[in-house]
Amino acid sequence: TVALIDINKHIGGVVSGGLTATDIGDRRTVGGLADEVFKRIVKFYTGKYGADSEQVKDCHEGLKFEPKVAEMIFEQMLAETKRVTIFRAHRYKAVTLDKTTIQALTVDDLAARSEKTFTGAVFIDASYEGDLLAGARVPYRIGREARAEFGEHLAGLAEGPKQLRGLGDHRTMAYNYRVCITSETTNRVLFPKPEHYDPAPFSKTDGERAKKGLIKGFGNLFTTTIGKAGPNKKYDANWCDFVGNSEGYIEGDWETRDRIAAKERDYFLSRLWYLQNDPGLPEAFRNEVRGWGLPNDEFTDNGHFPFQLYVRTGRRMLGSYIMSERDVTQDRWKPDGVCSGSYGVACHWVQWVW
């Protein structure tokens, strides 16, 4: 039997929390439960809309999907096991240790405003933050290793003064939200103005590009594989990294984490509201952007905005083997491998160096 403890009211993390286009390389490397999820997505759209429907075509064999569909499928799979009990909106508080063995986990029940304690034979930390890992005194790292430590050509500080290049630090890649956006006007909510609106970061970038005619409309901002819509004209907007804002998140308390997440939300919504409303932008451009919005049928209890912050990197366990650059670029084949994967080396901005 399993107690599945989630910090959110909804299960699925970033996959059901906004990710609409799967980051994937070779589809053949995907097996197990992930493969089952993709196949169930295709089955759902086929059953609801027909095998020859646009929705089935746009789901790209299950790799693109609506967040609510992903959550529905996760719920179905968990219900079918009949051995998993879900505890929603619970946050890590502490662990009880007997030397190096976890005896119990204590969490805060946010709804009941009380504590719960769980015991078990096995504890799995499948979180983005790694709090259970740290509480169990497992050694870990946060930040960038120095280039010289593992002989990694791409490690450490990449730009700036020569004497600093290649040095490691405590900083992490920029976080953001995988915001689901739609061009279906019958199912869209205009972008809301955030509590702390700040257009400054975008006026000299998006704003200048729009004024010069370099971008004609909102769709021009979709420059990667997310440029093509998923089912029911929903897009994965994965382009609002808040550089520097992620510092302090991983080892911060929940109040600190909530503050960082709220700033990220305001940052993303500021960009969206700016593009749709700022009077300094060309009227034709703003009119085009008003054809877009947040899906009315997604995240209905959270202002149609994702519930899960996209924590790109956090605590990294120091296990018996430490994966380095060589493992993902050169020495890629392992005789004792237990799984396979396929994607590029995706490193987002860590800091601005002036």
mmCIF file of C-alpha atoms in Angstrom:
data_model
loop_
_atom_site.group_PDB
_atom_site.id
_atom_site.type_symbol
_atom_site.label_atom_id
_atom_site.label_comp_id
_atom_site.label_asym_id
_atom_site.label_seq_id
_atom_site.Cartn_x
_atom_site.Cartn_y
_atom_site.Cartn_z
ATOM 1 C CA THR A 1 0.000 0.000 0.000
ATOM 2 C CA VAL A 2 1.155 3.507 -0.789
ATOM 3 C CA ALA A 3 0.538 6.948 0.671
ATOM 4 C CA LEU A 4 1.060 9.469 -2.123
ATOM 5 C CA ILE A 5 1.649 12.913 -0.608
ATOM 6 C CA ASP A 6 1.389 15.959 -2.892
ATOM 7 C CA ILE A 7 2.085 19.598 -2.067
ATOM 8 C CA ASN A 8 -0.675 20.643 -4.492
ATOM 9 C CA LYS A 9 -4.423 20.141 -4.527
ATOM 10 C CA HIS A 10 -3.918 18.465 -7.887
ATOM 11 C CA ILE A 11 -1.642 15.567 -8.807
ATOM 12 C CA GLY A 12 0.829 15.424 -11.671
ATOM 13 C CA GLY A 13 3.213 18.286 -10.950
ATOM 14 C CA VAL A 14 4.314 20.236 -13.995
ATOM 15 C CA VAL A 15 3.001 17.584 -16.420
ATOM 16 C CA SER A 16 -0.613 18.277 -15.492
ATOM 17 C CA GLY A 17 0.340 21.756 -14.305
ATOM 18 C CA GLY A 18 0.781 23.464 -17.658
ATOM 19 C CA LEU A 19 3.089 21.342 -19.787
ATOM 20 C CA THR A 20 1.217 20.870 -23.052
ATOM 21 C CA ALA A 21 4.081 19.782 -25.326
ATOM 22 C CA THR A 22 6.339 16.968 -24.124
ATOM 23 C CA ASP A 23 10.075 17.618 -24.199
ATOM 24 C CA ILE A 24 11.243 14.517 -26.013
ATOM 25 C CA GLY A 25 13.877 13.231 -28.405
ATOM 26 C CA ASP A 26 13.579 9.682 -29.732
ATOM 27 C CA ARG A 27 10.089 8.393 -28.926
ATOM 28 C CA ARG A 28 11.394 4.810 -28.919
ATOM 29 C CA THR A 29 13.268 5.452 -25.664
ATOM 30 C CA VAL A 30 10.008 5.941 -23.759
ATOM 31 C CA GLY A 31 8.609 2.861 -22.048
ATOM 32 C CA GLY A 32 6.889 1.791 -18.863
ATOM 33 C CA LEU A 33 4.312 4.038 -17.240
ATOM 34 C CA ALA A 34 5.241 7.039 -19.388
ATOM 35 C CA ASP A 35 4.506 5.063 -22.532
ATOM 36 C CA GLU A 36 1.185 4.001 -21.020
ATOM 37 C CA VAL A 37 0.275 7.633 -20.328
ATOM 38 C CA PHE A 38 0.965 8.626 -23.939
ATOM 39 C CA LYS A 39 -1.112 5.731 -25.255
ATOM 40 C CA ARG A 40 -3.991 6.598 -22.922
ATOM 41 C CA ILE A 41 -3.913 10.175 -24.194
ATOM 42 C CA VAL A 42 -4.355 8.947 -27.766
ATOM 43 C CA LYS A 43 -7.127 6.591 -26.649
ATOM 44 C CA PHE A 44 -8.948 9.431 -24.888
ATOM 45 C CA TYR A 45 -8.906 11.784 -27.876
ATOM 46 C CA THR A 46 -9.824 8.955 -30.236
ATOM 47 C CA GLY A 47 -12.773 7.960 -28.111
ATOM 48 C CA LYS A 48 -14.064 11.481 -27.609
ATOM 49 C CA TYR A 49 -13.478 13.034 -31.025
ATOM 50 C CA GLY A 50 -12.899 10.143 -33.456
ATOM 51 C CA ALA A 51 -9.823 8.537 -34.974
ATOM 52 C CA ASP A 52 -9.707 11.042 -37.854
ATOM 53 C CA SER A 53 -10.271 14.117 -35.692
ATOM 54 C CA GLU A 54 -8.036 17.172 -35.471
ATOM 55 C CA GLN A 55 -7.588 16.470 -31.765
ATOM 56 C CA VAL A 56 -6.045 13.050 -32.446
ATOM 57 C CA LYS A 57 -3.808 14.537 -35.113
ATOM 58 C CA ASP A 58 -2.751 17.433 -32.871
ATOM 59 C CA CYS A 59 -1.913 15.167 -29.929
ATOM 60 C CA HIS A 60 1.021 13.751 -31.945
ATOM 61 C CA GLU A 61 0.734 10.181 -30.647
ATOM 62 C CA GLY A 62 0.136 11.418 -27.119
ATOM 63 C CA LEU A 63 3.076 13.812 -26.886
ATOM 64 C CA LYS A 64 0.787 16.863 -26.799
ATOM 65 C CA PHE A 65 -2.204 17.078 -24.521
ATOM 66 C CA GLU A 66 -4.378 19.349 -22.451
ATOM 67 C CA PRO A 67 -3.301 19.649 -18.790
ATOM 68 C CA LYS A 68 -6.756 18.625 -17.576
ATOM 69 C CA VAL A 69 -6.532 15.466 -19.698
ATOM 70 C CA ALA A 70 -3.157 14.567 -18.196
ATOM 71 C CA GLU A 71 -4.549 15.014 -14.688
ATOM 72 C CA MET A 72 -7.614 12.933 -15.538
ATOM 73 C CA ILE A 73 -5.452 10.081 -16.813
ATOM 74 C CA PHE A 74 -3.210 10.183 -13.738
ATOM 75 C CA GLU A 75 -6.303 10.021 -11.530
ATOM 76 C CA GLN A 76 -7.627 7.060 -13.498
ATOM 77 C CA MET A 77 -4.340 5.145 -13.278
ATOM 78 C CA LEU A 78 -4.099 5.715 -9.530
ATOM 79 C CA ALA A 79 -7.727 4.685 -8.980
ATOM 80 C CA GLU A 80 -7.152 1.473 -10.902
ATOM 81 C CA THR A 81 -4.359 0.358 -8.551
ATOM 82 C CA LYS A 82 -6.710 0.463 -5.530
ATOM 83 C CA ARG A 83 -3.653 0.479 -3.293
ATOM 84 C CA VAL A 84 -2.729 4.157 -3.374
ATOM 85 C CA THR A 85 -4.189 6.761 -1.022
ATOM 86 C CA ILE A 86 -3.643 10.371 -2.114
ATOM 87 C CA PHE A 87 -3.013 13.096 0.441
ATOM 88 C CA ARG A 88 -3.345 16.475 -1.296
ATOM 89 C CA ALA A 89 -2.037 19.857 -0.200
ATOM 90 C CA HIS A 90 0.427 18.466 2.330
ATOM 91 C CA ARG A 91 3.879 19.974 2.808
ATOM 92 C CA TYR A 92 7.045 18.451 4.190
ATOM 93 C CA LYS A 93 7.910 19.409 7.756
ATOM 94 C CA ALA A 94 10.373 16.904 9.211
ATOM 95 C CA VAL A 95 11.546 13.310 9.349
ATOM 96 C CA THR A 96 12.344 11.067 12.290
ATOM 97 C CA LEU A 97 15.590 9.160 11.859
ATOM 98 C CA ASP A 98 17.122 6.126 13.523
ATOM 99 C CA LYS A 99 20.750 6.699 12.576
ATOM 100 C CA THR A 100 20.466 6.542 8.765
ATOM 101 C CA THR A 101 16.999 4.999 8.482
ATOM 102 C CA ILE A 102 13.823 7.055 8.147
ATOM 103 C CA GLN A 103 11.299 6.022 10.774
ATOM 104 C CA ALA A 104 8.557 8.566 10.071
ATOM 105 C CA LEU A 105 7.645 11.575 7.952
ATOM 106 C CA THR A 106 5.773 14.551 9.376
ATOM 107 C CA VAL A 107 3.873 16.887 7.050
ATOM 108 C CA ASP A 108 1.599 19.895 7.393
ATOM 109 C CA ASP A 109 -1.975 19.358 6.203
ATOM 110 C CA LEU A 110 -2.754 22.780 4.703
ATOM 111 C CA ALA A 111 -6.519 22.296 4.560
ATOM 112 C CA ALA A 112 -6.916 20.999 8.108
ATOM 113 C CA ARG A 113 -4.114 23.217 9.457
ATOM 114 C CA SER A 114 -2.723 20.287 11.372
ATOM 115 C CA GLU A 115 0.135 17.813 11.228
ATOM 116 C CA LYS A 116 0.141 14.239 9.970
ATOM 117 C CA THR A 117 2.780 11.592 10.556
ATOM 118 C CA PHE A 118 3.429 8.714 8.168
ATOM 119 C CA THR A 119 5.398 5.538 8.817
ATOM 120 C CA GLY A 120 6.464 2.973 6.261
ATOM 121 C CA ALA A 121 9.088 0.509 5.121
ATOM 122 C CA VAL A 122 10.132 2.618 2.116
ATOM 123 C CA PHE A 123 10.164 6.384 1.609
ATOM 124 C CA ILE A 124 10.523 7.840 -1.901
ATOM 125 C CA ASP A 125 11.318 11.493 -2.539
ATOM 126 C CA ALA A 126 9.798 12.244 -5.953
ATOM 127 C CA SER A 127 9.491 15.968 -5.278
ATOM 128 C CA TYR A 128 11.085 18.875 -7.125
ATOM 129 C CA GLU A 129 12.579 20.302 -3.931
ATOM 130 C CA GLY A 130 14.134 17.199 -2.359
ATOM 131 C CA ASP A 131 13.153 18.041 1.225
ATOM 132 C CA LEU A 132 12.843 14.410 2.322
ATOM 133 C CA LEU A 133 16.254 13.701 0.838
ATOM 134 C CA ALA A 134 17.806 16.559 2.803
ATOM 135 C CA GLY A 135 15.929 15.659 5.982
ATOM 136 C CA ALA A 136 17.340 12.139 5.772
ATOM 137 C CA ARG A 137 20.820 13.712 5.722
ATOM 138 C CA VAL A 138 21.599 12.425 2.266
ATOM 139 C CA PRO A 139 24.494 14.487 0.886
ATOM 140 C CA TYR A 140 23.552 16.789 -1.977
ATOM 141 C CA ARG A 141 24.566 19.823 -3.963
ATOM 142 C CA ILE A 142 22.851 22.937 -5.226
ATOM 143 C CA GLY A 143 24.233 25.099 -8.024
ATOM 144 C CA ARG A 144 26.906 24.727 -10.650
ATOM 145 C CA GLU A 145 30.062 22.661 -10.315
ATOM 146 C CA ALA A 146 33.328 24.214 -11.384
ATOM 147 C CA ARG A 147 34.563 23.314 -14.839
ATOM 148 C CA ALA A 148 37.719 21.693 -13.471
ATOM 149 C CA GLU A 149 36.038 19.337 -10.983
ATOM 150 C CA PHE A 150 34.828 16.809 -13.548
ATOM 151 C CA GLY A 151 36.610 18.173 -16.633
ATOM 152 C CA GLU A 152 33.351 19.581 -18.014
ATOM 153 C CA HIS A 153 33.867 22.046 -20.863
ATOM 154 C CA LEU A 154 30.460 23.652 -20.401
ATOM 155 C CA ALA A 155 30.330 23.840 -16.610
ATOM 156 C CA GLY A 156 30.520 26.860 -14.337
ATOM 157 C CA LEU A 157 30.248 30.527 -15.209
ATOM 158 C CA ALA A 158 30.126 30.829 -19.004
ATOM 159 C CA GLU A 159 30.559 34.577 -19.493
ATOM 160 C CA GLY A 160 32.085 37.507 -17.681
ATOM 161 C CA PRO A 161 35.671 38.228 -16.544
ATOM 162 C CA LYS A 162 38.138 35.606 -17.731
ATOM 163 C CA GLN A 163 39.380 34.890 -14.223
ATOM 164 C CA LEU A 164 35.855 33.886 -13.191
ATOM 165 C CA ARG A 165 34.880 31.734 -16.158
ATOM 166 C CA GLY A 166 34.438 28.083 -15.307
ATOM 167 C CA LEU A 167 33.996 28.688 -11.592
ATOM 168 C CA GLY A 168 31.125 27.025 -9.756
ATOM 169 C CA ASP A 169 28.587 28.702 -7.501
ATOM 170 C CA HIS A 170 25.294 28.258 -5.612
ATOM 171 C CA ARG A 171 23.057 29.511 -8.419
ATOM 172 C CA THR A 172 20.365 27.550 -10.247
ATOM 173 C CA MET A 173 18.752 27.805 -13.655
ATOM 174 C CA ALA A 174 15.860 30.227 -14.003
ATOM 175 C CA TYR A 175 12.441 28.863 -13.081
ATOM 176 C CA ASN A 176 9.176 29.710 -14.804
ATOM 177 C CA TYR A 177 5.670 28.370 -15.331
ATOM 178 C CA ARG A 178 4.611 26.168 -18.220
ATOM 179 C CA VAL A 179 1.597 28.341 -18.977
ATOM 180 C CA CYS A 180 -1.126 26.805 -21.133
ATOM 181 C CA ILE A 181 -2.398 29.398 -23.646
ATOM 182 C CA THR A 182 -5.119 29.084 -26.283
ATOM 183 C CA SER A 183 -6.087 30.812 -29.509
ATOM 184 C CA GLU A 184 -9.621 29.412 -29.313
ATOM 185 C CA THR A 185 -11.572 32.606 -28.644
ATOM 186 C CA THR A 186 -14.670 30.719 -27.509
ATOM 187 C CA ASN A 187 -12.629 29.106 -24.728
ATOM 188 C CA ARG A 188 -10.263 31.841 -23.678
ATOM 189 C CA VAL A 189 -10.047 34.245 -20.774
ATOM 190 C CA LEU A 190 -8.166 37.484 -21.476
ATOM 191 C CA PHE A 191 -4.870 37.680 -19.625
ATOM 192 C CA PRO A 192 -5.480 39.111 -16.137
ATOM 193 C CA LYS A 193 -3.460 42.016 -14.765
ATOM 194 C CA PRO A 194 -1.266 40.656 -11.946
ATOM 195 C CA GLU A 195 -1.275 42.039 -8.441
ATOM 196 C CA HIS A 196 2.211 43.485 -8.898
ATOM 197 C CA TYR A 197 2.287 44.570 -12.536
ATOM 198 C CA ASP A 198 5.665 45.565 -13.963
ATOM 199 C CA PRO A 199 6.043 46.056 -17.740
ATOM 200 C CA ALA A 200 9.653 47.299 -17.555
ATOM 201 C CA PRO A 201 11.400 43.990 -18.359
ATOM 202 C CA PHE A 202 9.370 43.610 -21.561
ATOM 203 C CA SER A 203 9.062 47.129 -22.962
ATOM 204 C CA LYS A 204 12.603 47.091 -24.360
ATOM 205 C CA THR A 205 12.360 43.563 -25.709
ATOM 206 C CA ASP A 206 8.874 42.515 -26.826
ATOM 207 C CA GLY A 207 7.759 46.149 -27.015
ATOM 208 C CA GLU A 208 10.539 47.349 -29.303
ATOM 209 C CA ARG A 209 10.160 44.296 -31.532
ATOM 210 C CA ALA A 210 6.439 44.908 -31.881
ATOM 211 C CA LYS A 211 6.913 48.617 -32.648
ATOM 212 C CA LYS A 212 9.497 47.836 -35.335
ATOM 213 C CA GLY A 213 7.250 45.205 -36.883
ATOM 214 C CA LEU A 214 9.640 42.370 -36.076
ATOM 215 C CA ILE A 215 6.758 40.498 -34.469
ATOM 216 C CA LYS A 216 3.323 40.876 -36.030
ATOM 217 C CA GLY A 217 1.347 39.073 -33.377
ATOM 218 C CA PHE A 218 1.331 36.905 -30.308
ATOM 219 C CA GLY A 219 1.953 33.717 -32.253
ATOM 220 C CA ASN A 220 5.380 34.989 -33.325
ATOM 221 C CA LEU A 221 6.584 34.417 -29.768
ATOM 222 C CA PHE A 222 6.234 30.655 -30.216
ATOM 223 C CA THR A 223 9.608 29.961 -31.768
ATOM 224 C CA THR A 224 10.233 26.290 -30.886
ATOM 225 C CA THR A 225 8.373 23.013 -31.270
ATOM 226 C CA ILE A 226 5.529 24.511 -29.238
ATOM 227 C CA GLY A 227 4.723 26.633 -32.274
ATOM 228 C CA LYS A 228 2.125 24.108 -33.367
ATOM 229 C CA ALA A 229 -0.944 23.818 -31.217
ATOM 230 C CA GLY A 230 -1.881 20.755 -29.249
ATOM 231 C CA PRO A 231 -5.455 19.468 -29.011
ATOM 232 C CA ASN A 232 -8.169 22.141 -28.941
ATOM 233 C CA LYS A 233 -5.743 24.906 -29.899
ATOM 234 C CA LYS A 234 -3.767 24.903 -26.675
ATOM 235 C CA TYR A 235 -0.113 25.898 -26.570
ATOM 236 C CA ASP A 236 2.706 25.418 -24.101
ATOM 237 C CA ALA A 237 4.169 28.869 -23.322
ATOM 238 C CA ASN A 238 7.599 27.976 -21.951
ATOM 239 C CA TRP A 239 9.323 31.312 -22.476
ATOM 240 C CA CYS A 240 9.322 33.505 -19.393
ATOM 241 C CA ASP A 241 12.462 32.646 -17.440
ATOM 242 C CA PHE A 242 12.890 34.986 -14.456
ATOM 243 C CA VAL A 243 16.687 35.047 -14.236
ATOM 244 C CA GLY A 244 17.936 35.221 -10.646
ATOM 245 C CA ASN A 245 14.530 34.822 -9.019
ATOM 246 C CA SER A 246 15.066 31.130 -8.281
ATOM 247 C CA GLU A 247 17.945 31.775 -5.871
ATOM 248 C CA GLY A 248 17.041 30.778 -2.334
ATOM 249 C CA TYR A 249 14.038 28.686 -3.350
ATOM 250 C CA ILE A 250 15.372 25.195 -2.774
ATOM 251 C CA GLU A 251 16.679 25.641 0.756
ATOM 252 C CA GLY A 252 14.148 28.299 1.716
ATOM 253 C CA ASP A 253 11.177 27.733 3.986
ATOM 254 C CA TRP A 254 7.687 27.499 2.498
ATOM 255 C CA GLU A 255 7.069 31.204 3.020
ATOM 256 C CA THR A 256 10.177 31.989 0.975
ATOM 257 C CA ARG A 257 9.176 29.528 -1.735
ATOM 258 C CA ASP A 258 5.661 30.944 -1.940
ATOM 259 C CA ARG A 259 7.073 34.457 -2.310
ATOM 260 C CA ILE A 260 9.422 33.387 -5.123
ATOM 261 C CA ALA A 261 6.609 31.524 -6.905
ATOM 262 C CA ALA A 262 4.302 34.542 -6.583
ATOM 263 C CA LYS A 263 6.947 36.831 -8.077
ATOM 264 C CA GLU A 264 7.350 34.398 -10.965
ATOM 265 C CA ARG A 265 3.599 34.388 -11.525
ATOM 266 C CA ASP A 266 3.460 38.202 -11.493
ATOM 267 C CA TYR A 267 6.422 38.316 -13.887
ATOM 268 C CA PHE A 268 4.789 35.990 -16.418
ATOM 269 C CA LEU A 269 1.366 37.628 -16.173
ATOM 270 C CA SER A 270 2.977 41.068 -16.497
ATOM 271 C CA ARG A 271 4.377 40.033 -19.857
ATOM 272 C CA LEU A 272 1.068 38.638 -21.034
ATOM 273 C CA TRP A 273 -0.989 41.624 -19.852
ATOM 274 C CA TYR A 274 1.560 44.069 -21.311
ATOM 275 C CA LEU A 275 1.344 42.502 -24.759
ATOM 276 C CA GLN A 276 -2.430 42.608 -24.718
ATOM 277 C CA ASN A 277 -3.033 46.035 -23.182
ATOM 278 C CA ASP A 278 -0.116 48.473 -23.159
ATOM 279 C CA PRO A 279 -1.168 51.655 -25.041
ATOM 280 C CA GLY A 280 2.396 52.159 -26.230
ATOM 281 C CA LEU A 281 2.160 49.086 -28.458
ATOM 282 C CA PRO A 282 0.682 49.289 -31.977
ATOM 283 C CA GLU A 283 -3.098 48.970 -31.855
ATOM 284 C CA ALA A 284 -3.140 46.313 -34.567
ATOM 285 C CA PHE A 285 -0.675 44.254 -32.560
ATOM 286 C CA ARG A 286 -2.725 44.532 -29.364
ATOM 287 C CA ASN A 287 -5.896 43.585 -31.217
ATOM 288 C CA GLU A 288 -4.227 40.456 -32.544
ATOM 289 C CA VAL A 289 -2.976 39.494 -29.084
ATOM 290 C CA ARG A 290 -6.503 39.858 -27.682
ATOM 291 C CA GLY A 291 -7.415 36.811 -29.744
ATOM 292 C CA TRP A 292 -5.377 34.781 -27.251
ATOM 293 C CA GLY A 293 -5.789 34.012 -23.575
ATOM 294 C CA LEU A 294 -5.770 31.469 -20.775
ATOM 295 C CA PRO A 295 -8.020 28.441 -21.388
ATOM 296 C CA ASN A 296 -11.327 28.856 -19.606
ATOM 297 C CA ASP A 297 -11.509 25.113 -18.927
ATOM 298 C CA GLU A 298 -8.046 24.753 -17.345
ATOM 299 C CA PHE A 299 -7.024 25.422 -13.710
ATOM 300 C CA THR A 300 -10.494 26.656 -12.931
ATOM 301 C CA ASP A 301 -9.778 26.854 -9.188
ATOM 302 C CA ASN A 302 -6.555 28.828 -9.701
ATOM 303 C CA GLY A 303 -7.512 31.704 -11.978
ATOM 304 C CA HIS A 304 -6.832 29.541 -15.071
ATOM 305 C CA PHE A 305 -3.103 29.749 -14.253
ATOM 306 C CA PRO A 306 -0.938 26.662 -13.525
ATOM 307 C CA PHE A 307 -0.684 25.521 -9.917
ATOM 308 C CA GLN A 308 2.871 24.165 -10.243
ATOM 309 C CA LEU A 309 6.045 26.241 -10.484
ATOM 310 C CA TYR A 310 8.485 24.823 -13.040
ATOM 311 C CA VAL A 311 11.441 23.981 -10.774
ATOM 312 C CA ARG A 312 14.076 23.179 -13.363
ATOM 313 C CA THR A 313 16.782 22.106 -10.952
ATOM 314 C CA GLY A 314 17.067 21.692 -7.216
ATOM 315 C CA ARG A 315 18.951 19.416 -4.859
ATOM 316 C CA ARG A 316 21.154 16.820 -6.578
ATOM 317 C CA MET A 317 21.940 13.735 -4.549
ATOM 318 C CA LEU A 318 25.580 12.744 -4.241
ATOM 319 C CA GLY A 319 25.170 9.042 -4.864
ATOM 320 C CA SER A 320 27.624 6.282 -5.647
ATOM 321 C CA TYR A 321 27.942 7.716 -9.163
ATOM 322 C CA ILE A 322 27.736 11.353 -10.241
ATOM 323 C CA MET A 323 26.555 11.958 -13.786
ATOM 324 C CA SER A 324 28.670 14.542 -15.587
ATOM 325 C CA GLU A 325 28.845 16.189 -18.984
ATOM 326 C CA ARG A 326 30.791 13.248 -20.402
ATOM 327 C CA ASP A 327 27.922 10.875 -19.587
ATOM 328 C CA VAL A 328 25.447 12.806 -21.725
ATOM 329 C CA THR A 329 27.727 13.861 -24.591
ATOM 330 C CA GLN A 330 30.343 11.117 -25.039
ATOM 331 C CA ASP A 331 30.258 8.054 -22.771
ATOM 332 C CA ARG A 332 26.542 7.535 -23.289
ATOM 333 C CA TRP A 333 26.186 3.741 -23.329
ATOM 334 C CA LYS A 334 26.180 1.964 -19.938
ATOM 335 C CA PRO A 335 26.347 -1.850 -19.619
ATOM 336 C CA ASP A 336 24.389 -1.732 -16.339
ATOM 337 C CA GLY A 337 21.753 0.791 -17.457
ATOM 338 C CA VAL A 338 18.258 0.500 -15.992
ATOM 339 C CA CYS A 339 16.459 2.945 -18.293
ATOM 340 C CA SER A 340 16.975 5.058 -21.382
ATOM 341 C CA GLY A 341 16.158 8.611 -22.339
ATOM 342 C CA SER A 342 16.554 10.976 -25.233
ATOM 343 C CA TYR A 343 16.764 14.747 -25.221
ATOM 344 C CA GLY A 344 19.268 17.509 -25.794
ATOM 345 C CA VAL A 345 21.301 19.178 -23.068
ATOM 346 C CA ALA A 346 18.915 21.968 -22.065
ATOM 347 C CA CYS A 347 20.524 24.685 -19.957
ATOM 348 C CA HIS A 348 18.546 27.855 -19.300
ATOM 349 C CA TRP A 349 19.875 31.194 -18.062
ATOM 350 C CA VAL A 350 21.408 31.145 -14.587
ATOM 351 C CA GLN A 351 22.456 34.780 -14.090
ATOM 352 C CA TRP A 352 23.115 38.025 -15.930
ATOM 353 C CA VAL A 353 26.745 39.186 -15.829
ATOM 354 C CA TRP A 354 27.108 42.902 -16.622
#
